[in-house]
Amino acid sequence: MTVPTETQVPDNPHKLRLRQLRPQDFEDVRTIWQEVYKGLGGLFRLTRDKYRQQIARFPEGQLCIEDKGRVVAVALAMIVDYQNFGDEHTYAEITDNCTLSTHDPNGDVLYGVDVFIHPDYRGMRLGRRLYDARKELCRKFNLKAIIAGGRIPNYHQYADSLSPEEYIEKVGNKELYDPVLSFQLSNDFKVGKILTGYLPEDNESAGYATLLKWINYDFQARERPLVGGVKTNVRVGAVQWQMRRVESLDDLLQQVEYFIDALADYQADFALLPEFFNVPLMGEFPLDTPTAEAMRLLASEFTPPVCEAIARMAVHYNINIIAGSLPQMDEGEMYNVAYLFRRDGTWETQYKLHITPTEHRLWNMRGGHHLRVFNTDAGKIGILICYDCEFPELGRLLMDQGLQILFIPFWTETKNGYQRVRYCAQARAIENECYVVMSGSVGNLPRLDNVNIQYAQSAVLTPSDFSFPHDATLAETTPNTEMLLITDLELDKLKRLRHQGGVRNYKDRRHDLYRVEWIENDHAEES
């Protein structure tokens, strides 16, 4: 047997790789897009901003095939809650003009936005590879089906003699060939109906499109378990906390447990405590202890046992507890940290990102570096500690991650300080189409420097539309009085608002003009 030498082995003209799209692929993608859709304008004008939005919304759904480093085929997709659109929709409506702002990570269907292949690579079955990858994506996310609107670009040749229904039937019987529909039918997609005006600019298809569906037979129905299921009606409780002198750690924890027990009796899903609710424990230190040192002692001596106790309460009383915020030492630096203690025993943290001048000057605190949406058995929640809610970018970033309920533990000394938090919290609810629960402290601590007075009126705030209270306030406490606030939230109303509201802040953002994005950083992950 003769072994071929290196010069006898022909060079492979291709080196194909399937992967997710990246921002730096834009020029390659636009080149293919313009070649495939030349003659079509409007919706089909791909801009860099639209492209970045597509990747940011659902990176796993934006796929490509590269050949020796150059993108030659692309498939775009998103997840939608299909009942919000139904079968009668247009391309512009369901994709929000191809920005994919309609992507819903909690949806039930993978929607095929587009597949386009460089003309030089047609006939290499790259489309089949992308379709197979989509099917795997549908299985991975346990979605019911893949649905797409399909062009019928050869129809214009037969429009005078065949109705759209007749044309589709002949293509299905292989009496006629359509470069798009024939391919889709060969990939196990079925035509459900004909869409009129799906792409008005598509003269080749005479404005018609097919509604195509591929059923995921591996789909597992998401039955709600008796314990731990995701709820749509959620009961929240906010503790308007009285700052008072305490004799010991046990004294403070007894006060916390009293409120948690009361909320559990009402079968609340969440309990929210205020910012720095444990500062009365600073009274345990000598009166001449400098303020900054007293806060460091509070963090090191009392934050760990407070966390341990509240974590046990969350499990014991079967309630998710947002433990306001507590001072925490982390590698020698002081932070203001909110804790989420879930009733299943797990817990996570959200560091305060924006430190007030007082926190920095008196306690030498630092701002955190990460922003999270937390999954719970009662919806997706976010936590912004007091001053953080006055920065609208944070609410928008949380909304893009599926935020439903925003919790704001706060601590304000005066009414004007409180109003800053209240008005900004209300704005976050309206612009991000979410519920906002805010909880503060009242009373005074006369023996402690710089923490001596409080002003608060805790509240549950809503978007401002017909399905919600006329003043966008679901409930609120009496100002400056220790009490509990308990109310129910209907999460399904948020879905309806997003698609059927009088105005639609989420959908109507001008992605062609502006965007809000999180800047990657090299800071270590907070524990």
Short mmCIF file of C-alpha atoms in Angstrom, two decimals:
data_model
loop_
_atom_site.label_atom_id
_atom_site.label_comp_id
_atom_site.label_asym_id
_atom_site.label_seq_id
_atom_site.Cartn_x
_atom_site.Cartn_y
_atom_site.Cartn_z
CA MET A 1 0.00 0.00 0.00
CA THR A 2 1.37 3.39 -0.99
CA VAL A 3 1.05 6.10 1.64
CA PRO A 4 0.42 9.46 -0.04
CA THR A 5 2.93 12.18 0.67
CA GLU A 6 1.83 15.59 1.91
CA THR A 7 1.94 16.98 -1.63
CA GLN A 8 -0.38 14.23 -2.86
CA VAL A 9 -3.19 15.12 -0.38
CA PRO A 10 -5.44 17.77 -1.96
CA ASP A 11 -6.25 20.86 0.07
CA ASN A 12 -9.77 20.90 1.53
CA PRO A 13 -11.44 24.02 0.13
CA HIS A 14 -13.72 24.36 3.17
CA LYS A 15 -13.50 24.23 6.93
CA LEU A 16 -17.04 24.61 8.30
CA ARG A 17 -17.97 25.22 11.92
CA LEU A 18 -21.40 25.73 13.51
CA ARG A 19 -21.42 28.25 16.38
CA GLN A 20 -23.24 31.18 17.98
CA LEU A 21 -22.99 34.57 16.35
CA ARG A 22 -20.69 37.17 17.87
CA PRO A 23 -20.79 40.99 17.68
CA GLN A 24 -17.69 41.05 15.48
CA ASP A 25 -19.50 38.97 12.82
CA PHE A 26 -21.69 41.91 11.84
CA GLU A 27 -20.01 42.84 8.55
CA ASP A 28 -20.10 39.23 7.32
CA VAL A 29 -23.76 38.89 8.32
CA ARG A 30 -24.77 42.17 6.70
CA THR A 31 -23.00 41.22 3.46
CA ILE A 32 -25.03 37.99 3.19
CA TRP A 33 -28.23 39.74 4.29
CA GLN A 34 -27.90 42.42 1.61
CA GLU A 35 -27.13 39.86 -1.08
CA VAL A 36 -30.05 37.61 -0.18
CA TYR A 37 -32.60 40.37 0.33
CA LYS A 38 -31.55 42.93 -2.24
CA GLY A 39 -34.67 44.56 -3.57
CA LEU A 40 -36.38 44.42 -0.19
CA GLY A 41 -36.14 47.44 2.11
CA GLY A 42 -37.88 48.54 5.29
CA LEU A 43 -37.85 45.58 7.62
CA PHE A 44 -34.88 44.11 5.85
CA ARG A 45 -32.46 46.93 6.54
CA LEU A 46 -30.12 45.26 9.03
CA THR A 47 -28.27 47.77 11.22
CA ARG A 48 -25.50 47.23 13.69
CA ASP A 49 -27.81 48.22 16.56
CA LYS A 50 -30.46 45.69 15.52
CA TYR A 51 -27.81 43.02 15.21
CA ARG A 52 -26.43 43.73 18.69
CA GLN A 53 -29.93 43.66 20.12
CA GLN A 54 -30.57 40.26 18.55
CA ILE A 55 -27.46 38.77 20.14
CA ALA A 56 -28.06 40.45 23.49
CA ARG A 57 -31.68 39.26 23.72
CA PHE A 58 -31.08 35.58 23.06
CA PRO A 59 -27.48 34.68 22.20
CA GLU A 60 -28.18 30.93 22.11
CA GLY A 61 -30.70 31.43 19.31
CA GLN A 62 -28.44 33.36 16.94
CA LEU A 63 -26.47 30.72 15.03
CA CYS A 64 -24.10 30.71 12.09
CA ILE A 65 -21.82 28.50 10.04
CA GLU A 66 -18.37 29.85 9.35
CA ASP A 67 -15.97 28.71 6.65
CA LYS A 68 -12.34 29.28 7.55
CA GLY A 69 -13.36 32.11 9.88
CA ARG A 70 -15.88 33.82 7.57
CA VAL A 71 -19.62 33.61 8.28
CA VAL A 72 -21.43 32.11 5.30
CA ALA A 73 -24.83 31.05 6.72
CA VAL A 74 -27.03 32.48 9.47
CA ALA A 75 -30.11 31.43 11.46
CA LEU A 76 -31.89 33.84 13.82
CA ALA A 77 -34.48 32.74 16.40
CA MET A 78 -36.19 33.79 19.62
CA ILE A 79 -38.56 32.38 22.22
CA VAL A 80 -42.09 33.75 22.43
CA ASP A 81 -45.22 33.16 24.46
CA TYR A 82 -47.19 32.32 21.35
CA GLN A 83 -50.65 33.00 22.80
CA ASN A 84 -49.73 36.69 22.93
CA PHE A 85 -49.51 36.78 19.12
CA GLY A 86 -51.57 33.90 17.77
CA ASP A 87 -51.60 32.80 14.15
CA GLU A 88 -52.59 36.20 12.78
CA HIS A 89 -49.39 38.17 13.07
CA THR A 90 -46.92 39.95 10.82
CA TYR A 91 -43.16 39.67 10.74
CA ALA A 92 -42.80 43.22 12.07
CA GLU A 93 -45.16 42.57 15.00
CA ILE A 94 -43.71 39.31 16.26
CA THR A 95 -40.04 40.31 15.87
CA ASP A 96 -40.56 44.00 16.75
CA ASN A 97 -38.99 45.00 13.44
CA CYS A 98 -36.29 42.38 13.85
CA THR A 99 -34.97 43.79 17.16
CA LEU A 100 -36.31 40.69 19.00
CA SER A 101 -37.53 42.78 21.94
CA THR A 102 -40.49 40.37 21.97
CA HIS A 103 -38.19 37.54 23.08
CA ASP A 104 -39.63 35.97 26.23
CA PRO A 105 -37.38 33.52 28.09
CA ASN A 106 -40.52 32.14 29.76
CA GLY A 107 -42.26 31.49 26.43
CA ASP A 108 -43.35 28.16 24.98
CA VAL A 109 -42.33 28.31 21.30
CA LEU A 110 -39.09 28.84 19.38
CA TYR A 111 -39.85 31.32 16.63
CA GLY A 112 -37.72 31.13 13.49
CA VAL A 113 -36.87 34.72 12.62
CA ASP A 114 -34.76 34.04 9.54
CA VAL A 115 -32.32 31.73 7.77
CA PHE A 116 -30.11 33.13 5.03
CA ILE A 117 -27.13 31.61 3.21
CA HIS A 118 -24.48 33.18 1.03
CA PRO A 119 -25.33 32.45 -2.63
CA ASP A 120 -21.90 30.88 -3.18
CA TYR A 121 -22.72 28.22 -0.57
CA ARG A 122 -26.13 27.12 -1.74
CA GLY A 123 -26.34 23.42 -2.51
CA MET A 124 -24.05 22.51 0.40
CA ARG A 125 -26.94 21.65 2.75
CA LEU A 126 -25.96 24.36 5.20
CA GLY A 127 -29.62 25.21 5.73
CA ARG A 128 -30.27 21.66 6.91
CA ARG A 129 -27.46 21.97 9.45
CA LEU A 130 -28.96 25.18 10.80
CA TYR A 131 -32.45 23.70 10.95
CA ASP A 132 -31.13 20.67 12.82
CA ALA A 133 -29.38 23.01 15.26
CA ARG A 134 -32.66 24.85 15.82
CA LYS A 135 -34.42 21.60 16.59
CA GLU A 136 -31.78 20.77 19.18
CA LEU A 137 -32.26 24.25 20.64
CA CYS A 138 -36.00 23.64 20.85
CA ARG A 139 -35.39 20.38 22.70
CA LYS A 140 -32.80 21.95 24.99
CA PHE A 141 -35.20 24.66 26.15
CA ASN A 142 -38.09 22.17 26.32
CA LEU A 143 -40.31 24.20 23.97
CA LYS A 144 -43.48 22.90 22.35
CA ALA A 145 -42.62 23.68 18.77
CA ILE A 146 -40.73 25.73 16.23
CA ILE A 147 -42.99 28.17 14.38
CA ALA A 148 -42.00 30.43 11.52
CA GLY A 149 -43.45 32.50 8.75
CA GLY A 150 -42.09 31.27 5.44
CA ARG A 151 -41.70 33.13 2.16
CA ILE A 152 -42.88 31.55 -1.10
CA PRO A 153 -40.59 33.45 -3.48
CA ASN A 154 -41.53 31.57 -6.68
CA TYR A 155 -45.24 32.23 -6.24
CA HIS A 156 -45.18 35.41 -8.34
CA GLN A 157 -44.54 33.24 -11.40
CA TYR A 158 -47.89 31.46 -10.87
CA ALA A 159 -49.99 34.16 -9.15
CA ASP A 160 -52.11 34.74 -12.27
CA SER A 161 -53.13 31.09 -12.52
CA LEU A 162 -52.92 29.65 -8.99
CA SER A 163 -54.24 30.77 -5.64
CA PRO A 164 -51.73 30.65 -2.75
CA GLU A 165 -53.47 27.51 -1.46
CA GLU A 166 -53.18 25.78 -4.84
CA TYR A 167 -49.53 26.77 -5.21
CA ILE A 168 -48.65 25.44 -1.75
CA GLU A 169 -50.47 22.18 -2.47
CA LYS A 170 -48.55 21.68 -5.71
CA VAL A 171 -45.24 22.41 -3.99
CA GLY A 172 -46.18 19.88 -1.29
CA ASN A 173 -46.93 17.29 -3.99
CA LYS A 174 -43.60 18.11 -5.66
CA GLU A 175 -45.36 19.23 -8.81
CA LEU A 176 -43.72 22.63 -8.39
CA TYR A 177 -40.49 23.73 -6.71
CA ASP A 178 -40.11 26.67 -4.34
CA PRO A 179 -36.61 27.32 -2.96
CA VAL A 180 -37.91 28.15 0.51
CA LEU A 181 -41.08 26.12 0.95
CA SER A 182 -39.71 22.95 -0.65
CA PHE A 183 -36.74 23.08 1.69
CA GLN A 184 -38.92 23.65 4.77
CA LEU A 185 -41.27 20.78 3.92
CA SER A 186 -38.29 18.47 3.45
CA ASN A 187 -37.23 19.36 7.00
CA ASP A 188 -40.44 18.06 8.57
CA PHE A 189 -42.24 21.41 8.80
CA LYS A 190 -45.99 21.47 8.16
CA VAL A 191 -47.99 24.35 6.73
CA GLY A 192 -50.67 25.42 9.20
CA LYS A 193 -52.23 28.29 7.29
CA ILE A 194 -51.55 31.12 4.87
CA LEU A 195 -50.63 34.54 6.25
CA THR A 196 -51.71 37.67 4.40
CA GLY A 197 -49.56 40.78 4.65
CA TYR A 198 -46.88 38.97 6.66
CA LEU A 199 -44.18 40.76 4.66
CA PRO A 200 -45.86 43.48 2.58
CA GLU A 201 -42.52 44.29 0.89
CA ASP A 202 -42.15 40.73 -0.42
CA ASN A 203 -43.42 41.13 -3.98
CA GLU A 204 -41.99 37.75 -5.01
CA SER A 205 -44.40 36.10 -2.55
CA ALA A 206 -47.16 38.57 -3.42
CA GLY A 207 -47.26 39.49 0.30
CA TYR A 208 -48.24 35.96 1.32
CA ALA A 209 -46.39 33.63 3.67
CA THR A 210 -46.86 30.19 5.10
CA LEU A 211 -47.26 29.60 8.83
CA LEU A 212 -44.98 26.65 9.44
CA LYS A 213 -44.73 24.41 12.47
CA TRP A 214 -42.38 21.67 13.64
CA ILE A 215 -43.62 19.78 16.70
CA ASN A 216 -41.13 18.89 19.44
CA TYR A 217 -42.29 15.39 20.40
CA ASP A 218 -39.73 15.36 23.23
CA PHE A 219 -41.55 18.24 24.94
CA GLN A 220 -42.32 17.58 28.59
CA ALA A 221 -45.39 19.40 29.86
CA ARG A 222 -44.45 21.76 32.64
CA GLU A 223 -46.84 20.54 35.26
CA ARG A 224 -46.96 22.60 38.40
CA PRO A 225 -45.79 20.38 41.25
CA LEU A 226 -47.65 20.40 44.53
CA VAL A 227 -44.56 21.94 46.14
CA GLY A 228 -42.16 24.33 44.46
CA GLY A 229 -44.20 25.20 41.37
CA VAL A 230 -43.91 28.62 39.72
CA LYS A 231 -46.89 30.76 40.69
CA THR A 232 -48.82 33.39 38.76
CA ASN A 233 -50.61 34.93 41.77
CA VAL A 234 -48.05 36.04 44.32
CA ARG A 235 -48.56 37.40 47.83
CA VAL A 236 -45.94 39.86 49.07
CA GLY A 237 -45.38 41.35 52.49
CA ALA A 238 -43.37 44.46 53.31
CA VAL A 239 -42.23 45.12 56.87
CA GLN A 240 -42.25 48.79 57.84
CA TRP A 241 -39.67 48.37 60.56
CA GLN A 242 -39.46 50.31 63.80
CA MET A 243 -35.91 51.25 64.70
CA ARG A 244 -35.66 50.73 68.45
CA ARG A 245 -33.02 50.00 71.00
CA VAL A 246 -32.36 46.28 71.41
CA GLU A 247 -30.68 44.51 74.31
CA SER A 248 -29.03 41.74 72.30
CA LEU A 249 -28.87 39.85 69.01
CA ASP A 250 -31.63 37.56 70.25
CA ASP A 251 -33.78 40.59 70.94
CA LEU A 252 -33.45 41.80 67.34
CA LEU A 253 -34.03 38.34 65.87
CA GLN A 254 -37.15 37.91 67.99
CA GLN A 255 -38.50 41.08 66.39
CA VAL A 256 -37.66 39.78 62.90
CA GLU A 257 -39.26 36.41 63.58
CA TYR A 258 -42.43 38.04 64.85
CA PHE A 259 -43.01 39.66 61.46
CA ILE A 260 -41.95 36.60 59.45
CA ASP A 261 -44.31 34.44 61.48
CA ALA A 262 -47.17 36.89 60.89
CA LEU A 263 -46.55 36.97 57.12
CA ALA A 264 -46.32 33.19 57.01
CA ASP A 265 -49.73 32.98 58.70
CA TYR A 266 -51.08 34.96 55.75
CA GLN A 267 -49.30 32.51 53.38
CA ALA A 268 -47.14 35.23 51.87
CA ASP A 269 -44.62 34.20 49.22
CA PHE A 270 -42.19 37.03 49.98
CA ALA A 271 -41.20 39.08 53.01
CA LEU A 272 -39.20 42.28 52.50
CA LEU A 273 -37.19 43.90 55.29
CA PRO A 274 -35.68 47.40 55.05
CA GLU A 275 -32.13 48.48 54.36
CA PHE A 276 -29.79 48.18 57.37
CA PHE A 277 -32.54 46.86 59.63
CA ASN A 278 -29.87 45.46 62.00
CA VAL A 279 -28.15 48.78 62.84
CA PRO A 280 -29.77 48.86 66.33
CA LEU A 281 -27.12 46.25 67.22
CA MET A 282 -24.50 49.01 66.96
CA GLY A 283 -25.78 50.00 70.39
CA GLU A 284 -23.92 46.93 71.71
CA PHE A 285 -20.60 48.71 71.19
CA PRO A 286 -19.16 51.41 73.51
CA LEU A 287 -20.59 54.87 72.87
CA ASP A 288 -17.19 56.29 71.96
CA THR A 289 -16.64 53.75 69.15
CA PRO A 290 -16.00 55.67 65.90
CA THR A 291 -18.87 55.36 63.41
CA ALA A 292 -16.82 53.59 60.74
CA GLU A 293 -15.42 51.12 63.26
CA ALA A 294 -18.87 50.43 64.68
CA MET A 295 -20.15 49.56 61.20
CA ARG A 296 -17.20 47.23 60.61
CA LEU A 297 -17.87 45.50 63.92
CA LEU A 298 -21.54 45.21 63.00
CA ALA A 299 -20.56 43.52 59.74
CA SER A 300 -18.06 41.11 61.22
CA GLU A 301 -19.81 40.20 64.51
CA PHE A 302 -23.51 40.36 63.71
CA THR A 303 -24.15 39.97 59.96
CA PRO A 304 -23.18 36.24 59.87
CA PRO A 305 -25.47 35.14 62.74
CA VAL A 306 -28.33 37.31 61.43
CA CYS A 307 -28.02 35.62 58.04
CA GLU A 308 -27.94 32.16 59.56
CA ALA A 309 -31.04 32.84 61.62
CA ILE A 310 -33.06 34.34 58.75
CA ALA A 311 -32.05 31.51 56.42
CA ARG A 312 -33.55 29.08 58.95
CA MET A 313 -36.70 31.20 59.21
CA ALA A 314 -37.20 31.10 55.42
CA VAL A 315 -37.27 27.31 55.49
CA HIS A 316 -39.16 26.96 58.77
CA TYR A 317 -41.92 29.41 57.82
CA ASN A 318 -41.98 28.47 54.10
CA ILE A 319 -41.46 32.00 52.83
CA ASN A 320 -38.87 33.73 50.62
CA ILE A 321 -37.20 36.49 52.60
CA ILE A 322 -35.40 39.52 51.18
CA ALA A 323 -33.41 40.40 54.26
CA GLY A 324 -33.26 44.11 53.50
CA SER A 325 -29.58 44.82 53.46
CA LEU A 326 -26.74 44.19 55.86
CA PRO A 327 -23.18 45.51 56.09
CA GLN A 328 -20.67 42.91 54.95
CA MET A 329 -16.89 42.71 54.95
CA ASP A 330 -15.40 41.22 51.77
CA GLU A 331 -11.60 41.00 51.40
CA GLY A 332 -11.12 43.93 53.73
CA GLU A 333 -13.70 46.18 52.03
CA MET A 334 -17.11 47.18 53.38
CA TYR A 335 -20.22 46.57 51.25
CA ASN A 336 -23.97 47.06 51.60
CA VAL A 337 -25.50 43.70 50.68
CA ALA A 338 -29.06 42.46 50.21
CA TYR A 339 -29.75 38.77 50.86
CA LEU A 340 -32.40 36.62 49.22
CA PHE A 341 -33.15 33.59 51.40
CA ARG A 342 -35.39 31.18 49.51
CA ARG A 343 -37.74 28.83 51.28
CA ASP A 344 -35.99 25.85 49.69
CA GLY A 345 -32.84 26.65 51.69
CA THR A 346 -30.83 28.33 48.92
CA TRP A 347 -29.69 31.94 49.11
CA GLU A 348 -28.07 34.63 46.95
CA THR A 349 -26.85 38.20 47.30
CA GLN A 350 -27.18 41.53 45.53
CA TYR A 351 -24.59 44.16 46.39
CA LYS A 352 -25.57 47.82 46.41
CA LEU A 353 -23.95 49.32 43.33
CA HIS A 354 -24.25 53.04 44.02
CA ILE A 355 -22.96 54.16 47.40
CA THR A 356 -24.32 57.41 48.80
CA PRO A 357 -21.90 60.17 49.84
CA THR A 358 -22.82 59.46 53.48
CA GLU A 359 -22.08 55.75 53.20
CA HIS A 360 -18.74 56.49 51.58
CA ARG A 361 -17.74 59.33 53.91
CA LEU A 362 -18.82 57.87 57.25
CA TRP A 363 -18.47 54.12 56.68
CA ASN A 364 -15.96 53.91 53.82
CA MET A 365 -18.28 51.63 51.84
CA ARG A 366 -17.68 50.41 48.30
CA GLY A 367 -20.11 49.68 45.48
CA GLY A 368 -20.60 46.18 44.10
CA HIS A 369 -20.04 45.13 40.49
CA HIS A 370 -22.83 42.75 39.51
CA LEU A 371 -26.56 42.97 38.80
CA ARG A 372 -28.77 39.90 38.88
CA VAL A 373 -32.30 38.68 38.29
CA PHE A 374 -33.14 35.84 40.66
CA ASN A 375 -35.35 32.89 39.82
CA THR A 376 -37.79 31.98 42.57
CA ASP A 377 -40.84 29.74 42.86
CA ALA A 378 -42.96 32.90 42.67
CA GLY A 379 -41.45 34.66 39.66
CA LYS A 380 -38.31 36.43 38.53
CA ILE A 381 -37.24 39.14 40.96
CA GLY A 382 -34.62 41.83 41.24
CA ILE A 383 -33.31 43.80 44.22
CA LEU A 384 -32.15 47.42 44.13
CA ILE A 385 -31.03 48.84 47.46
CA CYS A 386 -32.36 52.36 48.09
CA TYR A 387 -30.13 54.75 46.07
CA ASP A 388 -29.74 52.16 43.29
CA CYS A 389 -33.37 52.61 42.27
CA GLU A 390 -32.59 56.22 41.32
CA PHE A 391 -30.54 54.99 38.35
CA PRO A 392 -32.99 53.94 35.58
CA GLU A 393 -30.41 51.94 33.66
CA LEU A 394 -30.47 49.24 36.33
CA GLY A 395 -34.21 48.68 36.06
CA ARG A 396 -33.96 48.45 32.28
CA LEU A 397 -31.17 45.88 32.48
CA LEU A 398 -33.21 43.80 34.93
CA MET A 399 -36.27 44.03 32.69
CA ASP A 400 -34.27 42.65 29.79
CA GLN A 401 -33.58 39.59 31.96
CA GLY A 402 -37.26 38.92 32.57
CA LEU A 403 -37.88 40.92 35.76
CA GLN A 404 -41.42 40.66 37.17
CA ILE A 405 -41.10 41.98 40.75
CA LEU A 406 -38.55 44.56 41.87
CA PHE A 407 -37.85 44.75 45.61
CA ILE A 408 -36.41 47.98 47.03
CA PRO A 409 -35.29 47.96 50.68
CA PHE A 410 -34.57 51.56 51.63
CA TRP A 411 -33.55 53.78 54.52
CA THR A 412 -34.28 57.50 54.35
CA GLU A 413 -34.03 60.08 57.10
CA THR A 414 -36.25 62.85 55.75
CA LYS A 415 -39.33 63.19 53.59
CA ASN A 416 -37.46 64.68 50.66
CA GLY A 417 -35.03 61.75 50.76
CA TYR A 418 -37.99 59.38 50.85
CA GLN A 419 -39.67 61.11 47.92
CA ARG A 420 -36.60 60.61 45.76
CA VAL A 421 -36.82 56.88 46.34
CA ARG A 422 -40.62 56.74 46.00
CA TYR A 423 -40.86 58.68 42.75
CA CYS A 424 -37.98 56.77 41.18
CA ALA A 425 -39.48 53.46 42.31
CA GLN A 426 -42.76 54.45 40.67
CA ALA A 427 -40.93 55.33 37.47
CA ARG A 428 -39.21 51.93 37.46
CA ALA A 429 -42.61 50.21 37.70
CA ILE A 430 -44.07 52.18 34.79
CA GLU A 431 -41.15 52.15 32.39
CA ASN A 432 -40.25 48.49 33.01
CA GLU A 433 -43.80 47.14 33.28
CA CYS A 434 -43.18 45.38 36.58
CA TYR A 435 -44.34 45.43 40.19
CA VAL A 436 -42.22 47.28 42.74
CA VAL A 437 -42.27 46.48 46.47
CA MET A 438 -40.48 48.98 48.72
CA SER A 439 -39.92 48.78 52.45
CA GLY A 440 -38.32 51.28 54.84
CA SER A 441 -37.75 51.89 58.53
CA VAL A 442 -39.26 54.41 60.93
CA GLY A 443 -38.50 55.66 64.43
CA ASN A 444 -35.17 56.77 65.86
CA LEU A 445 -31.97 55.61 67.53
CA PRO A 446 -30.89 58.58 69.65
CA ARG A 447 -27.76 56.93 71.10
CA LEU A 448 -26.18 56.21 67.71
CA ASP A 449 -24.37 58.82 65.62
CA ASN A 450 -25.62 59.39 62.05
CA VAL A 451 -28.43 56.81 62.29
CA ASN A 452 -30.74 58.70 64.58
CA ILE A 453 -33.91 59.48 62.54
CA GLN A 454 -36.02 57.70 59.91
CA TYR A 455 -38.88 58.53 57.54
CA ALA A 456 -40.77 55.92 55.52
CA GLN A 457 -43.99 55.00 53.82
CA SER A 458 -43.67 51.51 52.37
CA ALA A 459 -45.66 50.66 49.25
CA VAL A 460 -46.41 48.26 46.43
CA LEU A 461 -46.36 50.09 43.09
CA THR A 462 -47.62 49.03 39.67
CA PRO A 463 -47.51 50.08 36.03
CA SER A 464 -50.02 52.76 35.07
CA ASP A 465 -52.66 51.24 32.81
CA PHE A 466 -56.29 50.10 32.85
CA SER A 467 -55.60 46.74 34.53
CA PHE A 468 -53.92 48.41 37.49
CA PRO A 469 -54.98 50.92 40.19
CA HIS A 470 -55.78 54.40 38.89
CA ASP A 471 -52.86 55.92 40.81
CA ALA A 472 -50.46 53.01 40.08
CA THR A 473 -50.30 52.26 43.81
CA LEU A 474 -51.61 48.86 44.82
CA ALA A 475 -51.12 49.40 48.56
CA GLU A 476 -49.19 51.62 50.96
CA THR A 477 -48.61 51.96 54.68
CA THR A 478 -49.35 54.77 57.07
CA PRO A 479 -46.26 57.00 57.12
CA ASN A 480 -43.90 56.60 60.08
CA THR A 481 -45.85 53.80 61.75
CA GLU A 482 -44.57 50.29 62.34
CA MET A 483 -46.81 47.88 60.43
CA LEU A 484 -47.07 45.13 57.84
CA LEU A 485 -48.19 45.64 54.25
CA ILE A 486 -49.64 42.53 52.57
CA THR A 487 -51.04 42.38 49.05
CA ASP A 488 -51.44 40.06 46.06
CA LEU A 489 -49.76 40.49 42.67
CA GLU A 490 -51.13 39.03 39.42
CA LEU A 491 -48.10 38.27 37.23
CA ASP A 492 -50.20 37.45 34.16
CA LYS A 493 -51.29 41.09 34.05
CA LEU A 494 -47.70 42.04 33.23
CA LYS A 495 -47.73 39.78 30.17
CA ARG A 496 -50.99 41.24 28.94
CA LEU A 497 -49.74 44.77 29.51
CA ARG A 498 -46.61 44.16 27.46
CA HIS A 499 -48.65 43.22 24.39
CA GLN A 500 -52.01 44.94 24.89
CA GLY A 501 -51.36 47.99 27.07
CA GLY A 502 -52.41 51.53 26.24
CA VAL A 503 -48.70 52.17 25.72
CA ARG A 504 -45.97 49.54 25.49
CA ASN A 505 -42.76 50.84 26.97
CA TYR A 506 -40.94 47.55 26.51
CA LYS A 507 -41.81 47.04 22.85
CA ASP A 508 -41.70 50.67 21.73
CA ARG A 509 -38.10 51.42 22.64
CA ARG A 510 -36.11 52.89 19.74
CA HIS A 511 -33.31 50.39 19.40
CA ASP A 512 -32.21 52.20 16.26
CA LEU A 513 -31.39 55.27 18.36
CA TYR A 514 -30.20 54.08 21.80
CA ARG A 515 -29.55 51.09 24.00
CA VAL A 516 -28.64 50.19 27.57
CA GLU A 517 -26.06 47.45 28.03
CA TRP A 518 -23.98 46.04 30.86
CA ILE A 519 -20.24 46.58 30.40
CA GLU A 520 -18.15 43.50 31.12
CA ASN A 521 -15.58 43.93 33.84
CA ASP A 522 -12.78 42.01 35.47
CA HIS A 523 -14.01 42.33 39.05
CA ALA A 524 -14.11 39.11 41.02
CA GLU A 525 -17.53 37.59 41.51
CA GLU A 526 -19.04 38.57 44.83
CA SER A 527 -19.71 35.70 47.15
#
